[in-house]
Amino acid sequence: MSSGSRSSRQRSHSTRISDDQIIQLVSKLRQLVPEIRNRRSDKVSASKVLQETCNYIKNLHREVDDLSERLGQLLSTIDADSAEAAIIRSLLSN
Amino acid sequence: MRNQRSVKQEFLRKWITGLRRYSCDEKKNMSFLERKKAIKLSADIAMASTRDKTTRWSQALIANASSSGDTLTGSSKNNSSRSRKKMLMMRRRRPKVKSAKKEMSASCIAKRLVEKRTRKLKNLLPGGESIDEGCLVEETLDYIESLRAQIEVMRYLVTASQLIINPYP
C-alpha cells in the first residue's frame, strides 16, 4: 500500500477496515455466536467475516420482525393497562 | 460490557410505556399489520434509548423514528436513500471499467469484495451510511448485542402472553 494510492483512496471515500478491527470483530462474534466457526482459526478472511456478520444481523432483524408479528396477535387480547401486563412486568423484573 | 439484566429491565419498562399509547380507545381498531409495526417500532426505540445517545446507531434509529412522525408508514425515507445509494454506486463503478488494466490481481479482487461487504454491513446498521470505518466494528458489536437483548425480552413476553392466554395447555 503505497502512500500515493492512499491519498487517492481518501479522496474516493475508501471503506478500508483494518486487520486489527477484523480480528476484534471475529473474536467478539465468536463470543456472542458460538455457531460462527472458522475452520482455520489462524487465517481469517475479512470478507468472509463481514459476510457472516451481515447474515447474522439480517437473521436478527428477521427474528425481531417475526416476534413483533406474534406479539401483535397475542397482545390484541391483552390490554396493556390491565392486571396481566402488571403481572408480566413483575415476572420479568426478577 | 453493560449489565445485561438492567438493560433488559430498562428496555422492557420503556417498551411497555410505549405500547401503552396503542392501547387507548382510538387505536383499538388497528389492523394486524399496524399493530405489528407499532410493537416493533416501540421495541426498537425502547432499545435504542437504553443506549442513552452513546452510540450512533441508537441516535440514528431514534432520529429516523421521530422524523417520520407518529405514522407507522415511514418507509418513503428509506426508499429515497436506497435509490440515491444506487446512483452513487453506479457513478463509482464506471471509472473502473475504463481503467487500462484488464486483469485484476487477486488482492485487488479481495479488496473490492471487502469494500462491497463493508458497505453492506453499513447499510444494515441504523444510520450506518454516514459512519466512518474506525467506529464501524464497535458500533456493529454494540448493535448486535442490543438486538440480542431485545429479542430475548420479546421472546419472554411472547411466552408470558401465551401462558396468560392459555394457562393450562
PDB file of C-alpha atoms in Angstrom:
ATOM      1  CA  MET A   1       0.000   0.000   0.000  1.00  0.00           C
ATOM      2  CA  SER A   2       1.974   2.990  -1.249  1.00  0.00           C
ATOM      3  CA  SER A   3       1.426   6.466   0.043  1.00  0.00           C
ATOM      4  CA  GLY A   4       0.387   7.605  -3.422  1.00  0.00           C
ATOM      5  CA  SER A   5      -2.514   5.246  -3.579  1.00  0.00           C
ATOM      6  CA  ARG A   6      -3.533   6.133  -0.047  1.00  0.00           C
ATOM      7  CA  SER A   7      -4.184   9.759  -0.876  1.00  0.00           C
ATOM      8  CA  SER A   8      -6.294   8.837  -3.854  1.00  0.00           C
ATOM      9  CA  ARG A   9      -8.129   6.331  -1.720  1.00  0.00           C
ATOM     10  CA  GLN A  10      -9.038   9.004   0.803  1.00  0.00           C
ATOM     11  CA  ARG A  11     -10.474  11.104  -1.973  1.00  0.00           C
ATOM     12  CA  SER A  12     -12.649   8.312  -3.212  1.00  0.00           C
ATOM     13  CA  HIS A  13     -14.179   7.706   0.244  1.00  0.00           C
ATOM     14  CA  SER A  14     -12.474   4.416   0.983  1.00  0.00           C
ATOM     15  CA  THR A  15     -14.051   1.736   3.073  1.00  0.00           C
ATOM     16  CA  ARG A  16     -10.968   0.006   4.318  1.00  0.00           C
ATOM     17  CA  ILE A  17     -11.280  -1.844   7.545  1.00  0.00           C
ATOM     18  CA  SER A  18      -8.027  -2.504   9.339  1.00  0.00           C
ATOM     19  CA  ASP A  19      -6.843  -6.002  10.086  1.00  0.00           C
ATOM     20  CA  ASP A  20      -6.994  -5.284  13.793  1.00  0.00           C
ATOM     21  CA  GLN A  21     -10.636  -4.451  13.540  1.00  0.00           C
ATOM     22  CA  ILE A  22     -11.354  -7.636  11.686  1.00  0.00           C
ATOM     23  CA  ILE A  23      -9.604  -9.644  14.381  1.00  0.00           C
ATOM     24  CA  GLN A  24     -11.540  -7.813  17.062  1.00  0.00           C
ATOM     25  CA  LEU A  25     -14.800  -8.364  15.220  1.00  0.00           C
ATOM     26  CA  VAL A  26     -14.101 -12.054  14.818  1.00  0.00           C
ATOM     27  CA  SER A  27     -13.192 -12.670  18.451  1.00  0.00           C
ATOM     28  CA  LYS A  28     -16.224 -10.771  19.707  1.00  0.00           C
ATOM     29  CA  LEU A  29     -18.526 -12.503  17.251  1.00  0.00           C
ATOM     30  CA  ARG A  30     -17.222 -15.851  18.412  1.00  0.00           C
ATOM     31  CA  GLN A  31     -18.121 -14.971  21.972  1.00  0.00           C
ATOM     32  CA  LEU A  32     -21.581 -13.866  21.002  1.00  0.00           C
ATOM     33  CA  VAL A  33     -22.369 -16.524  18.453  1.00  0.00           C
ATOM     34  CA  PRO A  34     -20.893 -19.958  19.011  1.00  0.00           C
ATOM     35  CA  GLU A  35     -22.284 -21.033  15.658  1.00  0.00           C
ATOM     36  CA  ILE A  36     -19.820 -18.867  13.751  1.00  0.00           C
ATOM     37  CA  ARG A  37     -16.756 -21.008  13.499  1.00  0.00           C
ATOM     38  CA  ASN A  38     -13.622 -20.706  11.427  1.00  0.00           C
ATOM     39  CA  ARG A  39     -12.089 -23.885  10.241  1.00  0.00           C
ATOM     40  CA  ARG A  40      -8.653 -22.317  10.100  1.00  0.00           C
ATOM     41  CA  SER A  41      -8.547 -20.184  13.187  1.00  0.00           C
ATOM     42  CA  ASP A  42      -5.254 -18.512  12.359  1.00  0.00           C
ATOM     43  CA  LYS A  43      -6.281 -17.285   8.939  1.00  0.00           C
ATOM     44  CA  VAL A  44      -9.318 -15.068   8.878  1.00  0.00           C
ATOM     45  CA  SER A  45     -10.705 -13.714   5.643  1.00  0.00           C
ATOM     46  CA  ALA A  46     -12.046 -10.225   6.151  1.00  0.00           C
ATOM     47  CA  SER A  47     -14.699 -10.559   3.502  1.00  0.00           C
ATOM     48  CA  LYS A  48     -15.922 -13.818   4.991  1.00  0.00           C
ATOM     49  CA  VAL A  49     -16.226 -12.298   8.448  1.00  0.00           C
ATOM     50  CA  LEU A  50     -18.094  -9.319   7.056  1.00  0.00           C
ATOM     51  CA  GLN A  51     -20.448 -11.603   5.211  1.00  0.00           C
ATOM     52  CA  GLU A  52     -21.108 -13.716   8.304  1.00  0.00           C
ATOM     53  CA  THR A  53     -21.790 -10.560  10.281  1.00  0.00           C
ATOM     54  CA  CYS A  54     -24.205  -9.241   7.686  1.00  0.00           C
ATOM     55  CA  ASN A  55     -26.046 -12.551   7.573  1.00  0.00           C
ATOM     56  CA  TYR A  56     -26.240 -12.671  11.335  1.00  0.00           C
ATOM     57  CA  ILE A  57     -27.670  -9.167  11.594  1.00  0.00           C
ATOM     58  CA  LYS A  58     -30.199  -9.969   8.888  1.00  0.00           C
ATOM     59  CA  ASN A  59     -31.269 -13.013  10.868  1.00  0.00           C
ATOM     60  CA  LEU A  60     -31.663 -10.925  13.997  1.00  0.00           C
ATOM     61  CA  HIS A  61     -33.796  -8.420  12.094  1.00  0.00           C
ATOM     62  CA  ARG A  62     -35.966 -11.215  10.792  1.00  0.00           C
ATOM     63  CA  GLU A  63     -36.398 -12.566  14.290  1.00  0.00           C
ATOM     64  CA  VAL A  64     -37.457  -9.183  15.657  1.00  0.00           C
ATOM     65  CA  ASP A  65     -39.939  -8.932  12.828  1.00  0.00           C
ATOM     66  CA  ASP A  66     -41.307 -12.394  13.489  1.00  0.00           C
ATOM     67  CA  LEU A  67     -41.620 -11.780  17.230  1.00  0.00           C
ATOM     68  CA  SER A  68     -43.387  -8.477  16.589  1.00  0.00           C
ATOM     69  CA  GLU A  69     -45.879 -10.325  14.438  1.00  0.00           C
ATOM     70  CA  ARG A  70     -46.549 -12.948  17.073  1.00  0.00           C
ATOM     71  CA  LEU A  71     -46.903 -10.348  19.758  1.00  0.00           C
ATOM     72  CA  GLY A  72     -49.311  -8.477  17.522  1.00  0.00           C
ATOM     73  CA  GLN A  73     -51.577 -11.487  17.559  1.00  0.00           C
ATOM     74  CA  LEU A  74     -51.143 -12.212  21.255  1.00  0.00           C
ATOM     75  CA  LEU A  75     -51.361  -8.681  22.599  1.00  0.00           C
ATOM     76  CA  SER A  76     -54.565  -7.902  20.798  1.00  0.00           C
ATOM     77  CA  THR A  77     -56.190  -9.904  23.513  1.00  0.00           C
ATOM     78  CA  ILE A  78     -54.349  -8.228  26.360  1.00  0.00           C
ATOM     79  CA  ASP A  79     -54.950  -4.690  27.424  1.00  0.00           C
ATOM     80  CA  ALA A  80     -51.594  -3.082  28.191  1.00  0.00           C
ATOM     81  CA  ASP A  81     -53.054  -1.347  31.209  1.00  0.00           C
ATOM     82  CA  SER A  82     -54.581  -4.418  32.660  1.00  0.00           C
ATOM     83  CA  ALA A  83     -53.524  -6.542  35.556  1.00  0.00           C
ATOM     84  CA  GLU A  84     -51.978  -9.085  33.215  1.00  0.00           C
ATOM     85  CA  ALA A  85     -49.451  -6.568  31.989  1.00  0.00           C
ATOM     86  CA  ALA A  86     -48.529  -5.816  35.580  1.00  0.00           C
ATOM     87  CA  ILE A  87     -48.020  -9.493  36.228  1.00  0.00           C
ATOM     88  CA  ILE A  88     -45.781  -9.847  33.205  1.00  0.00           C
ATOM     89  CA  ARG A  89     -43.743  -6.885  34.272  1.00  0.00           C
ATOM     90  CA  SER A  90     -43.201  -8.198  37.749  1.00  0.00           C
ATOM     91  CA  LEU A  91     -42.293 -11.638  36.435  1.00  0.00           C
ATOM     92  CA  LEU A  92     -39.717 -10.203  34.112  1.00  0.00           C
ATOM     93  CA  SER A  93     -38.135  -7.970  36.691  1.00  0.00           C
ATOM     94  CA  ASN A  94     -36.766 -10.891  38.642  1.00  0.00           C
TER      95      ASN A  94
ATOM     96  CA  MET B   1     -19.864  -4.739  28.777  1.00  0.00           C
ATOM     97  CA  ARG B   2     -23.077  -3.419  30.200  1.00  0.00           C
ATOM     98  CA  ASN B   3     -25.061  -5.138  32.870  1.00  0.00           C
ATOM     99  CA  GLN B   4     -27.368  -7.084  30.575  1.00  0.00           C
ATOM    100  CA  ARG B   5     -30.055  -7.655  33.161  1.00  0.00           C
ATOM    101  CA  SER B   6     -30.559  -3.994  33.977  1.00  0.00           C
ATOM    102  CA  VAL B   7     -30.500  -3.207  30.276  1.00  0.00           C
ATOM    103  CA  LYS B   8     -33.268  -5.697  29.656  1.00  0.00           C
ATOM    104  CA  GLN B   9     -35.338  -4.342  32.513  1.00  0.00           C
ATOM    105  CA  GLU B  10     -34.946  -0.804  31.303  1.00  0.00           C
ATOM    106  CA  PHE B  11     -35.828  -1.872  27.793  1.00  0.00           C
ATOM    107  CA  LEU B  12     -38.936  -3.692  28.979  1.00  0.00           C
ATOM    108  CA  ARG B  13     -40.110  -0.803  31.070  1.00  0.00           C
ATOM    109  CA  LYS B  14     -39.724   1.686  28.237  1.00  0.00           C
ATOM    110  CA  TRP B  15     -41.225  -0.664  25.720  1.00  0.00           C
ATOM    111  CA  ILE B  16     -44.371  -1.231  27.742  1.00  0.00           C
ATOM    112  CA  THR B  17     -44.660   2.516  28.263  1.00  0.00           C
ATOM    113  CA  GLY B  18     -44.521   2.940  24.508  1.00  0.00           C
ATOM    114  CA  LEU B  19     -47.011   0.160  23.923  1.00  0.00           C
ATOM    115  CA  ARG B  20     -49.489   1.834  26.269  1.00  0.00           C
ATOM    116  CA  ARG B  21     -50.006   4.543  23.708  1.00  0.00           C
ATOM    117  CA  TYR B  22     -51.521   1.988  21.417  1.00  0.00           C
ATOM    118  CA  SER B  23     -53.991   0.594  23.882  1.00  0.00           C
ATOM    119  CA  CYS B  24     -56.150   3.663  24.112  1.00  0.00           C
ATOM    120  CA  ASP B  25     -59.612   3.518  22.630  1.00  0.00           C
ATOM    121  CA  GLU B  26     -58.997   5.238  19.318  1.00  0.00           C
ATOM    122  CA  LYS B  27     -56.215   2.818  18.471  1.00  0.00           C
ATOM    123  CA  LYS B  28     -58.052  -0.304  19.473  1.00  0.00           C
ATOM    124  CA  ASN B  29     -59.137  -0.989  15.916  1.00  0.00           C
ATOM    125  CA  MET B  30     -55.708  -1.159  14.365  1.00  0.00           C
ATOM    126  CA  SER B  31     -55.100  -3.626  11.618  1.00  0.00           C
ATOM    127  CA  PHE B  32     -52.852  -6.555  12.280  1.00  0.00           C
ATOM    128  CA  LEU B  33     -50.028  -5.030  10.248  1.00  0.00           C
ATOM    129  CA  GLU B  34     -50.326  -1.696  12.036  1.00  0.00           C
ATOM    130  CA  ARG B  35     -50.169  -3.399  15.379  1.00  0.00           C
ATOM    131  CA  LYS B  36     -47.103  -5.368  14.393  1.00  0.00           C
ATOM    132  CA  LYS B  37     -45.365  -2.197  13.203  1.00  0.00           C
ATOM    133  CA  ALA B  38     -46.293  -0.405  16.406  1.00  0.00           C
ATOM    134  CA  ILE B  39     -44.885  -3.189  18.532  1.00  0.00           C
ATOM    135  CA  LYS B  40     -41.692  -3.352  16.517  1.00  0.00           C
ATOM    136  CA  LEU B  41     -41.226   0.410  16.451  1.00  0.00           C
ATOM    137  CA  SER B  42     -41.746   0.845  20.176  1.00  0.00           C
ATOM    138  CA  ALA B  43     -39.380  -2.057  20.840  1.00  0.00           C
ATOM    139  CA  ASP B  44     -36.681  -0.603  18.589  1.00  0.00           C
ATOM    140  CA  ILE B  45     -36.994   2.837  20.134  1.00  0.00           C
ATOM    141  CA  ALA B  46     -37.012   1.464  23.656  1.00  0.00           C
ATOM    142  CA  MET B  47     -33.842  -0.496  22.995  1.00  0.00           C
ATOM    143  CA  ALA B  48     -32.156   2.455  21.311  1.00  0.00           C
ATOM    144  CA  SER B  49     -32.984   4.703  24.254  1.00  0.00           C
ATOM    145  CA  THR B  50     -31.205   2.371  26.669  1.00  0.00           C
ATOM    146  CA  ARG B  51     -28.005   3.397  24.938  1.00  0.00           C
ATOM    147  CA  ASP B  52     -28.587   6.957  26.074  1.00  0.00           C
ATOM    148  CA  LYS B  53     -27.046   8.629  22.989  1.00  0.00           C
ATOM    149  CA  THR B  54     -23.735   6.856  23.417  1.00  0.00           C
ATOM    150  CA  THR B  55     -23.859   5.062  20.078  1.00  0.00           C
ATOM    151  CA  ARG B  56     -24.501   6.224  16.561  1.00  0.00           C
ATOM    152  CA  TRP B  57     -26.939   3.521  15.621  1.00  0.00           C
ATOM    153  CA  SER B  58     -29.213   4.328  18.534  1.00  0.00           C
ATOM    154  CA  GLN B  59     -29.169   8.035  17.755  1.00  0.00           C
ATOM    155  CA  ALA B  60     -29.947   7.365  14.115  1.00  0.00           C
ATOM    156  CA  LEU B  61     -32.766   4.987  14.963  1.00  0.00           C
ATOM    157  CA  ILE B  62     -34.459   7.486  17.258  1.00  0.00           C
ATOM    158  CA  ALA B  63     -33.898  10.321  14.797  1.00  0.00           C
ATOM    159  CA  ASN B  64     -35.450   8.316  11.965  1.00  0.00           C
ATOM    160  CA  ALA B  65     -38.402   7.391  14.120  1.00  0.00           C
ATOM    161  CA  SER B  66     -39.122  10.930  15.253  1.00  0.00           C
ATOM    162  CA  SER B  67     -38.709  12.426  11.794  1.00  0.00           C
ATOM    163  CA  SER B  68     -41.223  10.048  10.317  1.00  0.00           C
ATOM    164  CA  GLY B  69     -43.596  11.220  12.996  1.00  0.00           C
ATOM    165  CA  ASP B  70     -46.265   9.095  14.543  1.00  0.00           C
ATOM    166  CA  THR B  71     -47.123   7.422  11.281  1.00  0.00           C
ATOM    167  CA  LEU B  72     -46.382   3.758  11.009  1.00  0.00           C
ATOM    168  CA  THR B  73     -45.608   4.004   7.334  1.00  0.00           C
ATOM    169  CA  GLY B  74     -42.378   5.977   7.330  1.00  0.00           C
ATOM    170  CA  SER B  75     -40.833   3.894   4.596  1.00  0.00           C
ATOM    171  CA  SER B  76     -40.531   6.610   1.939  1.00  0.00           C
ATOM    172  CA  LYS B  77     -37.378   7.878   3.604  1.00  0.00           C
ATOM    173  CA  ASN B  78     -35.637   4.530   3.216  1.00  0.00           C
ATOM    174  CA  ASN B  79     -36.561   4.232  -0.440  1.00  0.00           C
ATOM    175  CA  SER B  80     -35.086   7.582  -1.390  1.00  0.00           C
ATOM    176  CA  SER B  81     -31.794   6.916   0.344  1.00  0.00           C
ATOM    177  CA  ARG B  82     -31.611   3.499  -1.264  1.00  0.00           C
ATOM    178  CA  SER B  83     -32.072   4.873  -4.791  1.00  0.00           C
ATOM    179  CA  ARG B  84     -29.563   7.614  -4.063  1.00  0.00           C
ATOM    180  CA  LYS B  85     -27.125   4.972  -2.955  1.00  0.00           C
ATOM    181  CA  LYS B  86     -27.630   3.015  -6.165  1.00  0.00           C
ATOM    182  CA  MET B  87     -26.832   6.124  -8.202  1.00  0.00           C
ATOM    183  CA  LEU B  88     -23.684   6.725  -6.197  1.00  0.00           C
ATOM    184  CA  MET B  89     -22.556   3.159  -6.661  1.00  0.00           C
ATOM    185  CA  MET B  90     -23.141   3.348 -10.409  1.00  0.00           C
ATOM    186  CA  ARG B  91     -21.120   6.507 -10.637  1.00  0.00           C
ATOM    187  CA  ARG B  92     -18.272   4.893  -8.753  1.00  0.00           C
ATOM    188  CA  ARG B  93     -18.175   1.805 -10.939  1.00  0.00           C
ATOM    189  CA  ARG B  94     -17.799   3.483 -14.333  1.00  0.00           C
ATOM    190  CA  PRO B  95     -14.208   4.792 -13.988  1.00  0.00           C
ATOM    191  CA  LYS B  96     -13.036   1.310 -13.039  1.00  0.00           C
ATOM    192  CA  VAL B  97     -14.298  -0.142 -16.297  1.00  0.00           C
ATOM    193  CA  LYS B  98     -12.297   2.421 -18.246  1.00  0.00           C
ATOM    194  CA  SER B  99      -9.011   1.604 -16.478  1.00  0.00           C
ATOM    195  CA  ALA B 100      -6.165   0.314 -18.585  1.00  0.00           C
ATOM    196  CA  LYS B 101      -5.587  -2.811 -16.511  1.00  0.00           C
ATOM    197  CA  LYS B 102      -7.754  -5.557 -17.841  1.00  0.00           C
ATOM    198  CA  GLU B 103      -6.562  -8.189 -15.387  1.00  0.00           C
ATOM    199  CA  MET B 104      -7.235  -7.678 -11.729  1.00  0.00           C
ATOM    200  CA  SER B 105      -4.867  -9.125  -9.198  1.00  0.00           C
ATOM    201  CA  ALA B 106      -6.244 -11.414  -6.561  1.00  0.00           C
ATOM    202  CA  SER B 107      -5.589  -8.880  -3.838  1.00  0.00           C
ATOM    203  CA  CYS B 108      -7.431  -6.257  -5.826  1.00  0.00           C
ATOM    204  CA  ILE B 109     -10.449  -8.509  -6.124  1.00  0.00           C
ATOM    205  CA  ALA B 110     -10.267  -9.283  -2.435  1.00  0.00           C
ATOM    206  CA  LYS B 111     -10.094  -5.600  -1.555  1.00  0.00           C
ATOM    207  CA  ARG B 112     -13.131  -4.814  -3.646  1.00  0.00           C
ATOM    208  CA  LEU B 113     -15.017  -7.641  -2.022  1.00  0.00           C
ATOM    209  CA  VAL B 114     -14.160  -6.313   1.418  1.00  0.00           C
ATOM    210  CA  GLU B 115     -15.283  -2.845   0.380  1.00  0.00           C
ATOM    211  CA  LYS B 116     -18.507  -4.186  -1.036  1.00  0.00           C
ATOM    212  CA  ARG B 117     -19.295  -6.172   2.099  1.00  0.00           C
ATOM    213  CA  THR B 118     -18.316  -3.312   4.360  1.00  0.00           C
ATOM    214  CA  ARG B 119     -20.881  -1.206   2.536  1.00  0.00           C
ATOM    215  CA  LYS B 120     -23.432  -3.953   3.009  1.00  0.00           C
ATOM    216  CA  LEU B 121     -22.752  -4.021   6.718  1.00  0.00           C
ATOM    217  CA  LYS B 122     -23.031  -0.255   6.964  1.00  0.00           C
ATOM    218  CA  ASN B 123     -26.409  -0.390   5.290  1.00  0.00           C
ATOM    219  CA  LEU B 124     -27.653  -2.838   7.891  1.00  0.00           C
ATOM    220  CA  LEU B 125     -26.885  -0.524  10.783  1.00  0.00           C
ATOM    221  CA  PRO B 126     -29.247   2.342  11.516  1.00  0.00           C
ATOM    222  CA  GLY B 127     -27.516   5.496  10.349  1.00  0.00           C
ATOM    223  CA  GLY B 128     -24.698   3.378   9.069  1.00  0.00           C
ATOM    224  CA  GLU B 129     -24.345   5.073   5.702  1.00  0.00           C
ATOM    225  CA  SER B 130     -22.542   8.030   7.229  1.00  0.00           C
ATOM    226  CA  ILE B 131     -20.468   6.123   9.735  1.00  0.00           C
ATOM    227  CA  ASP B 132     -16.723   6.089   9.438  1.00  0.00           C
ATOM    228  CA  GLU B 133     -14.851   2.832   9.389  1.00  0.00           C
ATOM    229  CA  GLY B 134     -12.995   3.486  12.622  1.00  0.00           C
ATOM    230  CA  CYS B 135     -16.233   3.145  14.582  1.00  0.00           C
ATOM    231  CA  LEU B 136     -17.879   0.559  12.387  1.00  0.00           C
ATOM    232  CA  VAL B 137     -16.749  -2.524  14.245  1.00  0.00           C
ATOM    233  CA  GLU B 138     -17.576  -1.136  17.659  1.00  0.00           C
ATOM    234  CA  GLU B 139     -20.989   0.056  16.533  1.00  0.00           C
ATOM    235  CA  THR B 140     -21.717  -3.281  14.899  1.00  0.00           C
ATOM    236  CA  LEU B 141     -20.880  -5.249  18.014  1.00  0.00           C
ATOM    237  CA  ASP B 142     -22.923  -2.948  20.214  1.00  0.00           C
ATOM    238  CA  TYR B 143     -25.846  -3.119  17.841  1.00  0.00           C
ATOM    239  CA  ILE B 144     -25.723  -6.913  17.713  1.00  0.00           C
ATOM    240  CA  GLU B 145     -25.604  -7.104  21.494  1.00  0.00           C
ATOM    241  CA  SER B 146     -28.613  -4.816  21.802  1.00  0.00           C
ATOM    242  CA  LEU B 147     -30.565  -6.760  19.202  1.00  0.00           C
ATOM    243  CA  ARG B 148     -29.921  -9.984  21.069  1.00  0.00           C
ATOM    244  CA  ALA B 149     -31.141  -8.486  24.342  1.00  0.00           C
ATOM    245  CA  GLN B 150     -34.211  -7.076  22.596  1.00  0.00           C
ATOM    246  CA  ILE B 151     -35.004 -10.468  21.086  1.00  0.00           C
ATOM    247  CA  GLU B 152     -34.620 -12.209  24.411  1.00  0.00           C
ATOM    248  CA  VAL B 153     -37.064  -9.878  26.121  1.00  0.00           C
ATOM    249  CA  MET B 154     -39.512 -10.085  23.232  1.00  0.00           C
ATOM    250  CA  ARG B 155     -39.365 -13.873  23.356  1.00  0.00           C
ATOM    251  CA  TYR B 156     -40.016 -13.746  27.061  1.00  0.00           C
ATOM    252  CA  LEU B 157     -43.047 -11.579  26.506  1.00  0.00           C
ATOM    253  CA  VAL B 158     -44.369 -13.979  23.889  1.00  0.00           C
ATOM    254  CA  THR B 159     -44.064 -16.877  26.292  1.00  0.00           C
ATOM    255  CA  ALA B 160     -45.630 -14.947  29.157  1.00  0.00           C
ATOM    256  CA  SER B 161     -48.512 -13.760  26.977  1.00  0.00           C
ATOM    257  CA  GLN B 162     -49.148 -17.269  25.744  1.00  0.00           C
ATOM    258  CA  LEU B 163     -49.252 -18.527  29.302  1.00  0.00           C
ATOM    259  CA  ILE B 164     -51.676 -15.825  30.327  1.00  0.00           C
ATOM    260  CA  ILE B 165     -53.999 -16.578  27.452  1.00  0.00           C
ATOM    261  CA  ASN B 166     -53.791 -20.293  27.980  1.00  0.00           C
ATOM    262  CA  PRO B 167     -52.540 -21.109  31.453  1.00  0.00           C
ATOM    263  CA  TYR B 168     -53.406 -24.757  31.274  1.00  0.00           C
ATOM    264  CA  PRO B 169     -52.186 -26.083  27.918  1.00  0.00           C
TER     265      PRO B 169
END
